Short mmCIF file of C-alpha atoms in Angstrom, two decimals:
data_model
loop_
_atom_site.label_atom_id
_atom_site.label_comp_id
_atom_site.label_asym_id
_atom_site.label_seq_id
_atom_site.Cartn_x
_atom_site.Cartn_y
_atom_site.Cartn_z
CA GLU A 57 -56.69 18.84 -111.31
CA THR A 58 -53.71 20.52 -112.85
CA GLY A 59 -50.20 19.46 -113.79
CA VAL A 60 -49.13 15.85 -113.35
CA THR A 61 -50.74 13.67 -110.71
CA GLN A 62 -49.37 10.36 -109.47
CA THR A 63 -50.95 7.71 -107.27
CA PRO A 64 -50.29 6.24 -104.83
CA ARG A 65 -47.89 8.55 -102.96
CA HIS A 66 -46.50 5.67 -100.92
CA LEU A 67 -46.47 1.95 -101.59
CA VAL A 68 -45.10 -0.95 -99.59
CA MET A 69 -45.18 -4.28 -101.35
CA GLY A 70 -43.83 -7.76 -100.87
CA MET A 71 -41.59 -9.38 -103.44
CA THR A 72 -44.42 -11.61 -104.66
CA ASN A 73 -47.03 -8.86 -105.00
CA LYS A 74 -48.36 -7.21 -108.15
CA LYS A 75 -49.16 -3.51 -108.03
CA SER A 76 -49.51 -0.60 -110.44
CA LEU A 77 -48.47 3.03 -110.35
CA LYS A 78 -50.69 5.56 -112.10
CA CYS A 79 -49.83 8.89 -113.68
CA GLU A 80 -52.13 11.43 -115.32
CA GLN A 81 -51.14 14.69 -116.99
CA HIS A 82 -53.52 17.58 -117.56
CA LEU A 83 -51.15 19.73 -119.62
CA GLY A 84 -51.89 18.56 -123.14
CA HIS A 85 -48.34 17.24 -123.47
CA ASN A 86 -47.42 14.61 -126.03
CA ALA A 87 -44.59 12.85 -124.19
CA MET A 88 -44.59 11.04 -120.86
CA TYR A 89 -41.79 9.44 -118.88
CA TRP A 90 -41.08 7.11 -115.99
CA TYR A 91 -37.99 7.81 -113.91
CA LYS A 92 -36.43 6.04 -110.94
CA GLN A 93 -34.68 8.14 -108.33
CA SER A 94 -32.39 6.47 -105.79
CA ALA A 95 -30.45 8.28 -103.08
CA LYS A 96 -27.33 10.14 -104.28
CA LYS A 97 -27.82 8.98 -107.88
CA PRO A 98 -28.92 10.85 -111.01
CA LEU A 99 -32.45 10.34 -112.21
CA GLU A 100 -32.63 7.09 -114.18
CA LEU A 101 -34.83 7.18 -117.25
CA MET A 102 -36.90 4.01 -117.49
CA PHE A 103 -39.45 4.53 -120.26
CA VAL A 104 -40.48 7.23 -122.73
CA TYR A 105 -43.80 7.44 -124.53
CA SER A 106 -44.58 9.82 -127.36
CA LEU A 107 -48.22 10.00 -128.45
CA GLU A 108 -48.90 6.70 -126.70
CA GLU A 109 -46.05 4.92 -128.50
CA ARG A 110 -43.05 3.69 -126.53
CA VAL A 111 -39.92 5.28 -127.93
CA GLU A 112 -37.39 4.39 -125.27
CA ASN A 113 -36.81 1.45 -122.99
CA ASN A 114 -33.55 1.81 -121.13
CA SER A 115 -32.79 -1.86 -120.45
CA VAL A 116 -35.29 -1.99 -117.63
CA PRO A 117 -35.94 -5.43 -116.06
CA SER A 118 -39.11 -7.09 -117.25
CA ARG A 119 -40.57 -6.97 -113.73
CA PHE A 120 -41.42 -3.36 -114.66
CA SER A 121 -44.06 -3.13 -117.37
CA PRO A 122 -45.31 0.22 -118.69
CA GLU A 123 -48.67 0.94 -120.26
CA CYS A 124 -49.84 4.10 -122.01
CA PRO A 125 -53.51 3.81 -123.04
CA ASN A 126 -53.69 7.45 -124.20
CA SER A 127 -51.56 10.58 -124.21
CA SER A 128 -52.84 11.65 -120.77
CA HIS A 129 -52.35 8.43 -118.80
CA LEU A 130 -49.34 6.31 -117.99
CA PHE A 131 -49.08 3.23 -115.81
CA LEU A 132 -46.18 1.25 -114.41
CA HIS A 133 -47.08 -2.32 -113.56
CA LEU A 134 -44.87 -3.96 -110.94
CA HIS A 135 -44.44 -7.67 -110.19
CA THR A 136 -41.93 -9.83 -108.33
CA LEU A 137 -39.81 -6.83 -107.40
CA GLN A 138 -36.54 -6.96 -105.49
CA PRO A 139 -35.54 -4.93 -102.42
CA GLU A 140 -33.12 -2.91 -104.58
CA ASP A 141 -36.12 -1.63 -106.53
CA SER A 142 -37.09 0.47 -103.51
CA ALA A 143 -36.87 4.08 -104.68
CA LEU A 144 -38.87 7.15 -105.62
CA TYR A 145 -40.64 6.63 -108.95
CA LEU A 146 -41.39 9.80 -110.82
CA CYS A 147 -43.66 10.40 -113.76
CA ALA A 148 -43.02 13.40 -115.98
CA SER A 149 -44.44 14.93 -119.13
CA SER A 150 -43.25 17.38 -121.78
CA GLN A 151 -44.63 18.99 -124.90
CA GLU A 152 -42.48 16.79 -127.11
CA THR A 153 -39.78 14.18 -126.45
CA GLY A 154 -36.49 15.82 -125.59
CA GLY A 155 -38.22 18.44 -123.48
CA ASP A 156 -37.04 21.65 -125.10
CA TYR A 157 -39.06 23.50 -122.48
CA GLY A 158 -38.29 21.10 -119.66
CA TYR A 159 -40.31 18.41 -117.98
CA THR A 160 -43.14 18.69 -115.47
CA PHE A 161 -42.95 16.07 -112.75
CA GLY A 162 -45.61 14.41 -110.68
CA SER A 163 -45.23 14.19 -106.91
CA GLY A 164 -43.79 10.69 -107.15
CA THR A 165 -44.46 7.31 -105.56
CA ARG A 166 -42.18 6.26 -102.72
CA LEU A 167 -41.89 2.50 -103.21
CA THR A 168 -40.59 0.14 -100.55
CA VAL A 169 -40.12 -3.54 -101.40
CA VAL A 170 -40.00 -5.81 -98.37
CA GLN B 46 -21.39 7.88 -122.39
CA LYS B 47 -22.91 11.36 -122.14
CA GLU B 48 -22.65 12.76 -118.64
CA VAL B 49 -23.59 15.68 -116.47
CA GLU B 50 -21.43 16.32 -113.42
CA GLN B 51 -22.29 18.22 -110.28
CA ASN B 52 -20.59 18.54 -106.91
CA SER B 53 -22.84 16.65 -104.49
CA GLY B 54 -22.19 19.10 -101.64
CA PRO B 55 -23.55 19.97 -99.24
CA LEU B 56 -22.84 23.58 -100.11
CA SER B 57 -23.39 25.76 -97.06
CA VAL B 58 -24.09 29.47 -97.63
CA PRO B 59 -25.04 32.18 -95.09
CA GLU B 60 -28.45 33.76 -95.45
CA GLY B 61 -28.31 36.83 -97.68
CA ALA B 62 -25.18 35.72 -99.53
CA ILE B 63 -24.86 34.51 -103.13
CA ALA B 64 -25.06 30.77 -103.68
CA SER B 65 -23.18 29.50 -106.75
CA LEU B 66 -23.97 26.08 -108.19
CA ASN B 67 -22.01 24.57 -111.05
CA CYS B 68 -22.56 21.84 -113.60
CA THR B 69 -20.39 20.48 -116.43
CA TYR B 70 -21.56 18.34 -119.32
CA SER B 71 -19.84 16.13 -121.86
CA ASP B 72 -21.95 16.47 -125.04
CA ARG B 73 -20.83 19.44 -127.15
CA GLY B 74 -24.00 19.12 -129.21
CA SER B 75 -26.30 19.91 -126.27
CA GLN B 76 -28.60 22.85 -126.91
CA SER B 77 -30.88 23.17 -123.89
CA PHE B 78 -29.92 23.43 -120.23
CA PHE B 79 -32.13 23.29 -117.17
CA TRP B 80 -31.97 23.81 -113.43
CA TYR B 81 -34.46 22.03 -111.20
CA ARG B 82 -34.97 22.42 -107.47
CA GLN B 83 -35.96 19.42 -105.38
CA TYR B 84 -37.00 19.74 -101.76
CA SER B 85 -36.53 16.71 -99.55
CA GLY B 86 -39.28 14.18 -100.17
CA LYS B 87 -40.69 16.17 -103.09
CA SER B 88 -40.40 15.98 -106.87
CA PRO B 89 -38.13 18.20 -109.00
CA GLU B 90 -39.53 21.54 -110.16
CA LEU B 91 -38.15 23.58 -113.05
CA ILE B 92 -36.72 26.94 -111.98
CA MET B 93 -34.59 28.06 -114.94
CA PHE B 94 -33.71 27.09 -118.49
CA ILE B 95 -31.14 28.61 -120.82
CA TYR B 96 -30.32 28.02 -124.47
CA SER B 97 -27.78 30.72 -125.40
CA ASN B 98 -24.32 31.57 -124.14
CA GLY B 99 -24.31 34.25 -121.47
CA ASP B 100 -26.56 35.07 -118.55
CA LYS B 101 -30.28 34.75 -118.05
CA GLU B 102 -31.87 36.39 -115.03
CA ASP B 103 -35.18 35.64 -113.34
CA GLY B 104 -35.72 37.37 -110.02
CA ARG B 105 -33.03 36.25 -107.59
CA PHE B 106 -31.87 33.50 -109.96
CA THR B 107 -29.29 33.83 -112.75
CA ALA B 108 -28.33 30.99 -115.07
CA GLN B 109 -24.99 31.25 -116.84
CA LEU B 110 -24.01 29.18 -119.87
CA ASN B 111 -20.58 28.76 -121.44
CA LYS B 112 -20.77 26.27 -124.30
CA ALA B 113 -17.08 26.52 -125.16
CA SER B 114 -16.14 25.38 -121.66
CA GLN B 115 -19.19 23.12 -121.38
CA TYR B 116 -20.47 24.39 -118.10
CA VAL B 117 -23.65 25.90 -116.82
CA SER B 118 -24.10 27.55 -113.45
CA LEU B 119 -26.88 28.87 -111.26
CA LEU B 120 -26.48 31.89 -109.00
CA ILE B 121 -28.96 32.58 -106.23
CA ARG B 122 -28.74 36.12 -104.85
CA ASP B 123 -29.91 37.10 -101.37
CA SER B 124 -30.14 33.42 -100.38
CA GLN B 125 -33.03 32.51 -98.12
CA PRO B 126 -33.49 29.46 -95.86
CA SER B 127 -36.33 28.43 -98.19
CA ASP B 128 -33.72 28.00 -100.94
CA SER B 129 -32.29 25.02 -99.03
CA ALA B 130 -32.84 22.09 -101.37
CA THR B 131 -31.07 19.86 -103.87
CA TYR B 132 -30.48 21.50 -107.24
CA LEU B 133 -30.45 19.26 -110.30
CA CYS B 134 -28.79 20.20 -113.56
CA ALA B 135 -30.19 18.65 -116.76
CA VAL B 136 -28.86 18.87 -120.29
CA ASN B 137 -30.65 18.04 -123.52
CA SER B 138 -28.68 15.49 -125.55
CA PHE B 139 -29.33 13.47 -128.70
CA MET B 140 -29.15 9.76 -127.91
CA ASP B 141 -30.21 6.81 -130.02
CA SER B 142 -32.99 8.27 -132.16
CA ASN B 143 -34.25 11.15 -130.07
CA TYR B 144 -33.38 13.88 -127.60
CA GLN B 145 -33.30 13.11 -123.90
CA LEU B 146 -32.53 15.02 -120.75
CA ILE B 147 -29.34 13.83 -119.10
CA TRP B 148 -29.32 14.52 -115.38
CA GLY B 149 -26.69 15.33 -112.81
CA ALA B 150 -26.92 13.76 -109.36
CA GLY B 151 -27.63 17.15 -107.78
CA THR B 152 -25.99 19.56 -105.37
CA LYS B 153 -27.43 19.87 -101.89
CA LEU B 154 -27.61 23.52 -100.84
CA ILE B 155 -28.00 24.59 -97.22
CA ILE B 156 -28.74 28.22 -96.38
CA LYS B 157 -27.76 29.00 -92.81
CA PRO B 158 -29.85 31.66 -91.00
#
């Protein structure tokens, strides 16, 4: 495996379900990110981790809960979501926070909340 | 509020012509500038980055940066149908206690055969 891998690719969940998104990077990067991408809107930064420590939490509702057990893995735990949370969720990594050399993105999870 | 602005398009360009994509940003302290390409249903991929004023060329792509006017552009020469995608501009900006990438909403480019 190379780059950044995300699973699952697609997820449909009810508003009362609990699910988790998984991200793994094989690049030796120190920073990892969760982004939300909705149609016609800029990428919305949700969480930033640097060396497993959360350094940014952009006022994200508590129904989204991140976890970073080590510098290669990142999870996003989802519970009691709303239909407006339906979007593409992207994981990214970079050598350091701020991404002087840019970010590498995973393929994303297309989430639909019904 | 630090912002990055892009025309949403769609920008329609004939095959073989030059496609010109523009981006303006609000933070004068920004130092790094990126162009990403995103095909429909796919994730963004980095195609160019530029740090210094002037032009940077890579194959058919040229990034242009003008810090005084706070804009960055991407030129695609000899446009191909495979260049049809949404192009995202991102700018490195210092916010709170660290640097972040601030993103534009993207310009949709259509190359007509």
